[in-house]
């Protein structure tokens, strides 16, 4: 059930220099109005949301989409992508892969200038925060780059919204919203303004809804000013390259959180539970083959899971070979304890109906070349929704322990973000897993 949201003031256009003054006016008007409910300003944290959502702007400008520019890959967005892919004779997946994005940019550039306006662009900046604001009253600053090359200035809107809680109806604890819009070039000039709007002495978060770009001044500036940079690798077009950038940031003392990492928790917990019995726990060290199947389109989850599993067993990567083929097969070799040779295989599985999260794990299989240990360490985990026929059809599959993995109830970024804000300390397990993933990727041939 959605928590009701009341607006203290509808979004109001102002100049950049008037932002703090206008926010103060909102609260003064509330406190002097002697309303039955007293509105209290946010005192939890500041958050900057970088929300490019270029693909929805392109789809809207080309006539394939008329929904909100909110970055949510829901049914309306997927249908728009499919229509565009059909029109431009691309593989119909409903996902914005690099080929689709390049074609959308090409076709958009051909449009007359008067048809390049996206009429719903002003809806951006106010929809994503409801799941967060109901539990975390805060100041949210959304940066919304618009399509275009010319620096035509940056516009600002301010507003305040309060979740109405039944148990505390006499008081409203509210969130402040500041939305800045301009071309990407114009956005490079507002980094100091954004940093000045972060409330002093409160935690500062940045939700970077794009790939990490260490060459971009705005990105570098926000990394320096924030306590945590939050990303979602499920939407990376090239996770193999982006993970190396993220590892470099961590090594430079930038605290990184990846929402996609949290989607692996059900797989991690179940694989740990299957090796709880003492006999199977001892056999775990005999594992020398691991196969990971994931939905074709994004290898981020498979790479992170392998990095986590290998780091727990102290495997050392020695080679990384992309074999290709129908399943985009990748082989990664490791050495384990006593110079044990270990082979990991990653396979991208084409599915008829892609899920909402690109690159979801489909299944994994562990095995051992030691016939005495294989019966105790052979394990197959399958997604409850998609199954893993390729792994279950292999020889000796009947003798393996087979379990189904139930995904998180809500894997959407907004829900995971609300949870992330409750546990924003450094995640050592994630950092160790990403470090090993980066070691693997540095060996790519």
Short mmCIF file of C-alpha atoms in Angstrom, two decimals:
data_model
loop_
_atom_site.label_atom_id
_atom_site.label_comp_id
_atom_site.label_asym_id
_atom_site.label_seq_id
_atom_site.Cartn_x
_atom_site.Cartn_y
_atom_site.Cartn_z
CA UNK A 1 0.00 0.00 0.00
CA UNK A 2 1.38 3.41 -0.98
CA UNK A 3 1.86 6.02 1.74
CA UNK A 4 -0.13 9.21 0.94
CA UNK A 5 2.03 12.19 0.02
CA UNK A 6 0.94 15.80 0.65
CA UNK A 7 2.54 18.70 -1.21
CA UNK A 8 3.34 21.79 0.85
CA UNK A 9 3.85 23.64 -2.41
CA UNK A 10 3.68 22.60 -6.03
CA UNK A 11 7.00 22.72 -7.93
CA UNK A 12 7.97 26.35 -8.45
CA UNK A 13 10.42 27.69 -11.04
CA UNK A 14 13.15 29.88 -9.55
CA UNK A 15 16.71 30.97 -10.26
CA UNK A 16 19.70 29.00 -8.94
CA UNK A 17 20.53 31.71 -6.43
CA UNK A 18 17.04 31.63 -4.91
CA UNK A 19 16.91 27.93 -4.00
CA UNK A 20 17.74 28.17 -0.28
CA UNK A 21 15.65 31.32 0.12
CA UNK A 22 12.62 29.70 -1.49
CA UNK A 23 12.92 26.54 0.62
CA UNK A 24 13.05 28.67 3.77
CA UNK A 25 9.89 30.49 2.65
CA UNK A 26 8.04 27.18 2.39
CA UNK A 27 8.74 26.31 6.02
CA UNK A 28 8.07 29.83 7.30
CA UNK A 29 4.69 29.83 5.60
CA UNK A 30 3.83 26.49 7.18
CA UNK A 31 4.85 27.39 10.72
CA UNK A 32 3.12 30.75 10.66
CA UNK A 33 -0.03 29.32 9.15
CA UNK A 34 -0.91 27.45 12.36
CA UNK A 35 -2.11 24.43 10.42
CA UNK A 36 -3.37 21.42 12.34
CA UNK A 37 -0.30 19.50 11.19
CA UNK A 38 3.14 20.96 11.84
CA UNK A 39 5.66 20.44 9.04
CA UNK A 40 9.25 19.75 10.07
CA UNK A 41 12.19 20.13 7.69
CA UNK A 42 14.25 17.14 6.65
CA UNK A 43 17.08 16.24 9.01
CA UNK A 44 18.20 12.80 7.87
CA UNK A 45 20.49 13.21 4.84
CA UNK A 46 21.05 14.95 1.53
CA UNK A 47 20.85 13.03 -1.73
CA UNK A 48 21.84 14.03 -5.26
CA UNK A 49 20.25 12.00 -8.05
CA UNK A 50 21.90 12.20 -11.47
CA UNK A 51 19.10 11.10 -13.79
CA UNK A 52 19.99 11.24 -17.48
CA UNK A 53 17.31 8.84 -18.78
CA UNK A 54 18.39 9.65 -22.32
CA UNK A 55 16.73 6.56 -23.79
CA UNK A 56 13.24 7.65 -22.64
CA UNK A 57 13.79 11.14 -24.01
CA UNK A 58 14.85 9.65 -27.35
CA UNK A 59 11.88 7.28 -27.42
CA UNK A 60 9.52 10.17 -26.63
CA UNK A 61 11.01 12.42 -29.28
CA UNK A 62 10.65 9.65 -31.87
CA UNK A 63 7.01 8.96 -30.97
CA UNK A 64 7.46 5.53 -29.35
CA UNK A 65 6.81 6.59 -25.74
CA UNK A 66 4.57 9.12 -23.97
CA UNK A 67 5.07 8.14 -20.33
CA UNK A 68 7.05 9.91 -17.60
CA UNK A 69 10.80 10.40 -17.97
CA UNK A 70 11.61 8.50 -14.79
CA UNK A 71 14.18 5.83 -15.72
CA UNK A 72 11.85 3.02 -14.70
CA UNK A 73 12.04 0.09 -17.12
CA UNK A 74 8.38 -0.83 -16.70
CA UNK A 75 5.91 -2.30 -19.24
CA UNK A 76 5.28 1.01 -21.01
CA UNK A 77 9.00 1.65 -21.48
CA UNK A 78 9.69 -1.92 -22.67
CA UNK A 79 6.81 -1.72 -25.16
CA UNK A 80 8.22 1.56 -26.50
CA UNK A 81 11.66 0.01 -26.91
CA UNK A 82 10.18 -3.02 -28.70
CA UNK A 83 8.24 -0.76 -31.09
CA UNK A 84 11.41 1.17 -31.89
CA UNK A 85 13.43 -2.02 -32.39
CA UNK A 86 10.73 -3.37 -34.70
CA UNK A 87 10.63 -0.12 -36.69
CA UNK A 88 14.41 -0.03 -37.08
CA UNK A 89 14.78 -3.77 -37.76
CA UNK A 90 16.78 -4.50 -34.60
CA UNK A 91 16.55 -7.63 -32.41
CA UNK A 92 13.32 -7.19 -30.43
CA UNK A 93 14.30 -7.52 -26.76
CA UNK A 94 12.60 -4.58 -25.05
CA UNK A 95 15.97 -3.55 -23.66
CA UNK A 96 18.18 -0.61 -24.54
CA UNK A 97 21.40 -2.31 -25.56
CA UNK A 98 24.27 -0.31 -27.12
CA UNK A 99 23.06 -1.05 -30.66
CA UNK A 100 19.53 0.17 -29.87
CA UNK A 101 20.75 3.31 -28.12
CA UNK A 102 23.04 4.18 -31.04
CA UNK A 103 20.15 3.77 -33.50
CA UNK A 104 17.82 5.91 -31.36
CA UNK A 105 20.44 8.68 -31.25
CA UNK A 106 20.95 8.45 -35.02
CA UNK A 107 17.23 8.64 -35.81
CA UNK A 108 16.59 11.42 -33.27
CA UNK A 109 19.33 13.55 -34.85
CA UNK A 110 17.47 13.32 -38.18
CA UNK A 111 14.29 14.85 -36.72
CA UNK A 112 13.45 18.50 -37.44
CA UNK A 113 14.31 20.69 -34.44
CA UNK A 114 10.66 21.46 -33.67
CA UNK A 115 9.93 17.73 -33.31
CA UNK A 116 12.82 17.07 -30.94
CA UNK A 117 11.01 18.52 -27.94
CA UNK A 118 9.95 15.94 -25.36
CA UNK A 119 6.68 17.25 -23.97
CA UNK A 120 6.72 15.20 -20.75
CA UNK A 121 10.25 16.16 -19.72
CA UNK A 122 9.07 18.33 -16.81
CA UNK A 123 7.70 15.27 -15.04
CA UNK A 124 11.25 14.30 -14.10
CA UNK A 125 12.63 14.76 -10.64
CA UNK A 126 9.58 14.12 -8.44
CA UNK A 127 8.49 10.50 -8.96
CA UNK A 128 11.45 8.44 -7.74
CA UNK A 129 11.60 9.56 -4.15
CA UNK A 130 8.25 8.41 -2.69
CA UNK A 131 9.65 5.03 -1.59
CA UNK A 132 12.58 6.82 0.00
CA UNK A 133 10.82 9.83 1.51
CA UNK A 134 8.21 7.80 3.41
CA UNK A 135 10.95 6.40 5.64
CA UNK A 136 13.79 8.88 5.17
CA UNK A 137 12.82 12.58 5.24
CA UNK A 138 15.61 14.25 3.34
CA UNK A 139 16.71 16.85 0.83
CA UNK A 140 16.73 15.36 -2.68
CA UNK A 141 18.42 17.24 -5.52
CA UNK A 142 17.74 15.75 -8.94
CA UNK A 143 19.98 16.66 -11.87
CA UNK A 144 18.15 16.07 -15.15
CA UNK A 145 20.37 16.48 -18.23
CA UNK A 146 18.32 17.19 -21.34
CA UNK A 147 19.12 16.28 -24.93
CA UNK A 148 21.11 18.89 -26.81
CA UNK A 149 24.61 20.22 -27.28
CA UNK A 150 24.10 23.94 -26.65
CA UNK A 151 24.54 25.37 -23.15
CA UNK A 152 21.24 27.24 -22.75
CA UNK A 153 21.48 27.56 -18.97
CA UNK A 154 20.15 25.58 -16.02
CA UNK A 155 16.62 25.93 -14.67
CA UNK A 156 15.59 25.13 -11.09
CA UNK A 157 12.39 24.00 -9.38
CA UNK A 158 11.79 23.57 -5.66
CA UNK A 159 9.01 21.87 -3.70
CA UNK A 160 8.35 19.99 -0.49
CA UNK A 161 6.38 16.79 0.08
CA UNK A 162 5.39 15.08 3.30
CA UNK A 163 4.36 11.43 3.81
CA UNK A 164 1.27 11.26 6.01
CA UNK A 165 1.76 8.66 8.76
CA UNK A 166 -1.36 7.60 10.65
CA UNK A 167 0.45 7.14 13.92
CA UNK A 168 1.80 10.70 13.90
CA UNK A 169 -0.94 12.68 12.16
CA UNK A 170 -0.21 15.82 14.21
CA UNK A 171 3.28 16.18 12.73
CA UNK A 172 4.61 15.99 9.20
CA UNK A 173 8.29 15.26 8.64
CA UNK A 174 8.95 16.29 5.08
CA UNK A 175 11.41 16.03 2.22
CA UNK A 176 12.65 18.94 0.16
CA UNK A 177 13.03 18.53 -3.59
CA UNK A 178 15.29 20.59 -5.83
CA UNK A 179 15.28 19.75 -9.55
CA UNK A 180 17.85 21.19 -11.96
CA UNK A 181 17.50 20.86 -15.74
CA UNK A 182 19.86 21.72 -18.57
CA UNK A 183 22.00 20.12 -21.23
CA UNK A 184 24.89 17.92 -20.15
CA UNK A 185 27.26 20.76 -21.01
CA UNK A 186 25.30 23.18 -18.84
CA UNK A 187 25.22 20.69 -15.96
CA UNK A 188 29.01 20.79 -15.73
CA UNK A 189 28.72 24.31 -14.30
CA UNK A 190 26.47 23.51 -11.33
CA UNK A 191 28.70 21.22 -9.28
CA UNK A 192 29.57 23.95 -6.76
CA UNK A 193 25.89 24.94 -6.46
CA UNK A 194 24.89 21.34 -5.81
CA UNK A 195 27.60 20.85 -3.19
CA UNK A 196 26.51 24.05 -1.41
CA UNK A 197 22.93 22.70 -1.21
CA UNK A 198 24.01 19.55 0.64
CA UNK A 199 23.00 20.07 4.27
CA UNK A 200 26.11 20.38 6.47
CA UNK A 201 26.76 17.75 9.17
CA UNK A 202 24.34 15.25 7.60
CA UNK A 203 25.22 12.16 5.51
CA UNK A 204 25.51 12.95 1.81
CA UNK A 205 24.58 10.41 -0.88
CA UNK A 206 24.79 10.49 -4.67
CA UNK A 207 22.63 8.16 -6.74
CA UNK A 208 24.44 8.16 -10.08
CA UNK A 209 21.94 6.63 -12.52
CA UNK A 210 24.52 6.31 -15.30
CA UNK A 211 27.89 4.68 -15.86
CA UNK A 212 30.80 5.98 -13.73
CA UNK A 213 32.66 8.66 -15.65
CA UNK A 214 35.85 9.70 -13.89
CA UNK A 215 36.61 12.16 -16.71
CA UNK A 216 33.43 14.14 -16.02
CA UNK A 217 34.02 17.08 -13.68
CA UNK A 218 30.53 16.82 -12.16
CA UNK A 219 31.03 13.14 -11.32
CA UNK A 220 34.46 13.75 -9.77
CA UNK A 221 33.15 16.67 -7.76
CA UNK A 222 30.21 14.70 -6.38
CA UNK A 223 32.49 11.78 -5.47
CA UNK A 224 34.60 14.14 -3.37
CA UNK A 225 31.58 15.74 -1.67
CA UNK A 226 29.55 12.62 -0.82
CA UNK A 227 29.78 9.87 1.76
CA UNK A 228 28.60 7.26 -0.75
CA UNK A 229 28.16 6.96 -4.54
CA UNK A 230 25.29 4.59 -5.34
CA UNK A 231 24.95 2.91 -8.75
CA UNK A 232 23.04 0.04 -10.36
CA UNK A 233 25.23 -2.14 -12.58
CA UNK A 234 22.26 -3.95 -14.11
CA UNK A 235 21.94 -1.00 -16.51
CA UNK A 236 25.62 -0.76 -17.45
CA UNK A 237 26.09 -1.26 -21.19
CA UNK A 238 29.63 -2.58 -20.60
CA UNK A 239 29.87 -3.89 -17.01
CA UNK A 240 33.27 -5.48 -17.66
CA UNK A 241 34.78 -2.02 -18.20
CA UNK A 242 32.66 -0.21 -15.62
CA UNK A 243 33.61 -2.61 -12.82
CA UNK A 244 37.27 -1.72 -13.36
CA UNK A 245 36.39 1.97 -12.99
CA UNK A 246 34.44 1.25 -9.81
CA UNK A 247 37.37 -0.69 -8.36
CA UNK A 248 39.67 2.23 -9.13
CA UNK A 249 37.29 4.57 -7.30
CA UNK A 250 37.25 2.29 -4.25
CA UNK A 251 41.04 2.13 -4.25
CA UNK A 252 41.02 5.95 -4.19
CA UNK A 253 38.86 5.89 -1.02
CA UNK A 254 35.53 6.56 -2.74
CA UNK A 255 32.77 4.57 -1.04
CA UNK A 256 30.73 2.76 -3.72
CA UNK A 257 27.45 0.87 -3.33
CA UNK A 258 25.89 -1.19 -6.15
CA UNK A 259 22.14 -1.88 -5.90
CA UNK A 260 22.61 -4.88 -8.19
CA UNK A 261 24.83 -6.50 -5.55
CA UNK A 262 21.84 -6.72 -3.18
CA UNK A 263 19.88 -8.72 -5.79
CA UNK A 264 22.38 -11.55 -5.31
CA UNK A 265 21.63 -12.00 -1.60
CA UNK A 266 19.10 -14.83 -2.12
CA UNK A 267 21.64 -16.78 -4.24
CA UNK A 268 24.44 -16.19 -1.74
CA UNK A 269 22.34 -17.22 1.24
CA UNK A 270 21.07 -20.40 -0.42
CA UNK A 271 24.48 -21.55 -1.64
CA UNK A 272 25.83 -20.99 1.89
CA UNK A 273 22.92 -22.96 3.38
CA UNK A 274 23.48 -25.93 1.04
CA UNK A 275 27.00 -26.33 2.44
CA UNK A 276 26.04 -26.01 6.10
CA UNK A 277 26.13 -29.79 6.79
CA UNK A 278 29.68 -30.70 7.93
CA UNK A 279 30.23 -33.35 5.22
CA UNK A 280 29.24 -30.97 2.41
CA UNK A 281 31.22 -28.14 3.99
CA UNK A 282 34.41 -30.20 3.71
CA UNK A 283 33.57 -31.05 0.08
CA UNK A 284 33.27 -27.37 -0.78
CA UNK A 285 37.06 -27.15 -1.03
CA UNK A 286 36.97 -29.83 -3.74
CA UNK A 287 34.85 -27.70 -6.09
CA UNK A 288 36.83 -27.13 -9.28
CA UNK A 289 34.07 -26.32 -11.79
CA UNK A 290 31.42 -23.61 -11.56
CA UNK A 291 28.96 -22.74 -14.32
CA UNK A 292 26.89 -19.55 -14.15
CA UNK A 293 23.99 -18.93 -16.54
CA UNK A 294 22.47 -15.44 -16.72
CA UNK A 295 19.93 -13.67 -18.88
CA UNK A 296 21.61 -12.47 -22.05
CA UNK A 297 22.30 -8.76 -22.14
CA UNK A 298 24.24 -7.95 -18.97
CA UNK A 299 26.91 -10.04 -17.21
CA UNK A 300 27.12 -7.91 -14.07
CA UNK A 301 25.37 -10.29 -11.67
CA UNK A 302 27.27 -13.33 -12.93
CA UNK A 303 30.62 -11.55 -12.62
CA UNK A 304 29.86 -10.26 -9.13
CA UNK A 305 28.63 -13.65 -7.91
CA UNK A 306 31.75 -15.35 -9.27
CA UNK A 307 33.90 -12.68 -7.63
CA UNK A 308 32.14 -13.29 -4.30
CA UNK A 309 32.39 -17.09 -4.49
CA UNK A 310 36.04 -17.08 -5.59
CA UNK A 311 37.03 -14.57 -2.91
CA UNK A 312 35.44 -16.73 -0.19
CA UNK A 313 37.47 -19.78 -1.30
CA UNK A 314 40.65 -17.78 -1.91
CA UNK A 315 40.82 -18.61 -5.62
CA UNK A 316 43.36 -16.69 -7.71
CA UNK A 317 42.38 -15.82 -11.32
CA UNK A 318 44.96 -16.80 -13.95
CA UNK A 319 43.16 -16.39 -17.31
CA UNK A 320 40.00 -14.89 -18.83
CA UNK A 321 38.95 -16.04 -22.30
CA UNK A 322 35.85 -14.95 -24.23
CA UNK A 323 34.87 -17.83 -26.53
CA UNK A 324 31.62 -16.31 -27.89
CA UNK A 325 29.07 -18.50 -29.65
CA UNK A 326 25.29 -18.56 -29.16
CA UNK A 327 25.73 -18.28 -25.40
CA UNK A 328 28.60 -15.76 -25.37
CA UNK A 329 30.64 -18.31 -23.42
CA UNK A 330 33.42 -16.97 -21.19
CA UNK A 331 35.97 -19.22 -19.45
CA UNK A 332 37.84 -18.00 -16.39
CA UNK A 333 40.54 -20.16 -14.85
CA UNK A 334 41.72 -20.00 -11.24
CA UNK A 335 44.14 -21.73 -8.92
CA UNK A 336 42.94 -22.79 -5.50
CA UNK A 337 44.60 -24.26 -2.45
CA UNK A 338 47.38 -26.76 -3.22
CA UNK A 339 47.54 -25.32 -6.78
CA UNK A 340 44.16 -26.83 -7.61
CA UNK A 341 43.00 -25.89 -11.14
CA UNK A 342 39.49 -24.44 -11.31
CA UNK A 343 37.38 -23.59 -14.35
CA UNK A 344 34.46 -21.16 -14.29
CA UNK A 345 32.09 -20.82 -17.23
CA UNK A 346 29.75 -17.88 -17.78
CA UNK A 347 26.93 -18.30 -20.31
CA UNK A 348 24.43 -15.71 -21.55
CA UNK A 349 21.07 -17.45 -21.98
CA UNK A 350 18.58 -16.05 -24.53
CA UNK A 351 15.09 -16.04 -23.00
CA UNK A 352 11.74 -15.48 -24.67
CA UNK A 353 10.51 -13.03 -22.02
CA UNK A 354 13.19 -10.90 -20.37
CA UNK A 355 12.62 -9.96 -16.76
CA UNK A 356 12.56 -6.44 -15.40
CA UNK A 357 16.20 -6.61 -14.27
CA UNK A 358 18.72 -7.05 -17.12
CA UNK A 359 21.14 -9.92 -16.58
CA UNK A 360 19.33 -11.77 -13.77
CA UNK A 361 21.03 -15.00 -12.73
CA UNK A 362 19.30 -18.03 -14.27
CA UNK A 363 21.23 -20.84 -12.57
CA UNK A 364 24.54 -22.10 -11.30
CA UNK A 365 26.17 -25.47 -11.02
CA UNK A 366 29.10 -26.54 -8.85
CA UNK A 367 31.02 -29.75 -9.39
CA UNK A 368 34.30 -31.54 -8.76
CA UNK A 369 36.59 -33.71 -10.88
CA UNK A 370 37.24 -35.72 -7.71
CA UNK A 371 34.65 -38.48 -8.01
CA UNK A 372 34.79 -39.17 -4.26
CA UNK A 373 33.87 -35.57 -3.45
CA UNK A 374 31.54 -34.77 -6.36
CA UNK A 375 28.52 -36.46 -4.82
CA UNK A 376 28.74 -34.10 -1.83
CA UNK A 377 29.68 -30.89 -3.62
CA UNK A 378 27.61 -31.19 -6.83
CA UNK A 379 24.97 -28.47 -6.47
CA UNK A 380 22.51 -26.87 -8.88
CA UNK A 381 20.63 -23.67 -8.06
CA UNK A 382 17.89 -22.57 -10.42
CA UNK A 383 15.84 -19.38 -10.63
CA UNK A 384 12.29 -20.05 -9.46
CA UNK A 385 10.89 -17.98 -12.33
CA UNK A 386 13.02 -19.07 -15.30
CA UNK A 387 14.49 -22.45 -14.32
CA UNK A 388 17.84 -23.67 -15.66
CA UNK A 389 17.24 -26.44 -18.18
CA UNK A 390 20.75 -26.22 -19.65
CA UNK A 391 22.35 -27.03 -16.29
CA UNK A 392 19.82 -29.66 -15.25
CA UNK A 393 20.15 -31.57 -18.53
CA UNK A 394 23.85 -32.31 -18.02
CA UNK A 395 25.14 -35.74 -17.06
CA UNK A 396 24.83 -36.78 -13.40
CA UNK A 397 22.41 -33.90 -12.76
CA UNK A 398 20.03 -36.28 -10.96
CA UNK A 399 22.66 -36.96 -8.31
CA UNK A 400 23.21 -33.24 -7.58
CA UNK A 401 21.53 -31.35 -4.81
CA UNK A 402 19.05 -29.08 -6.66
CA UNK A 403 17.39 -26.04 -5.13
CA UNK A 404 15.21 -23.21 -6.41
CA UNK A 405 16.09 -19.61 -5.64
CA UNK A 406 13.29 -17.19 -4.81
CA UNK A 407 14.31 -13.67 -5.77
CA UNK A 408 13.82 -10.68 -3.52
CA UNK A 409 10.19 -9.59 -3.24
CA UNK A 410 10.98 -6.22 -4.80
CA UNK A 411 14.12 -5.93 -6.92
CA UNK A 412 13.35 -2.44 -8.22
CA UNK A 413 16.02 0.17 -7.71
CA UNK A 414 13.79 2.48 -5.63
CA UNK A 415 13.02 -0.26 -3.08
CA UNK A 416 16.66 -1.35 -2.87
CA UNK A 417 17.69 2.28 -2.47
CA UNK A 418 15.41 2.69 0.55
CA UNK A 419 17.13 -0.34 2.12
CA UNK A 420 20.60 0.88 1.16
CA UNK A 421 20.03 4.12 3.04
CA UNK A 422 19.48 2.13 6.23
CA UNK A 423 22.91 0.47 5.99
CA UNK A 424 25.21 2.98 4.43
CA UNK A 425 28.42 1.91 6.13
CA UNK A 426 31.16 0.37 4.00
CA UNK A 427 30.34 -3.16 2.79
CA UNK A 428 33.63 -5.04 3.18
CA UNK A 429 32.23 -8.22 1.60
CA UNK A 430 31.17 -6.30 -1.52
CA UNK A 431 34.52 -4.54 -1.78
CA UNK A 432 36.46 -7.81 -1.45
CA UNK A 433 34.23 -9.46 -4.07
CA UNK A 434 34.55 -6.54 -6.50
CA UNK A 435 38.33 -6.51 -6.03
CA UNK A 436 38.54 -10.14 -7.14
CA UNK A 437 36.11 -9.48 -10.00
CA UNK A 438 38.42 -6.68 -11.14
CA UNK A 439 41.42 -9.05 -10.99
CA UNK A 440 39.54 -11.42 -13.31
CA UNK A 441 38.61 -8.67 -15.76
CA UNK A 442 42.17 -7.38 -15.97
CA UNK A 443 43.05 -10.73 -17.59
CA UNK A 444 40.57 -10.39 -20.48
CA UNK A 445 41.95 -11.49 -23.85
#
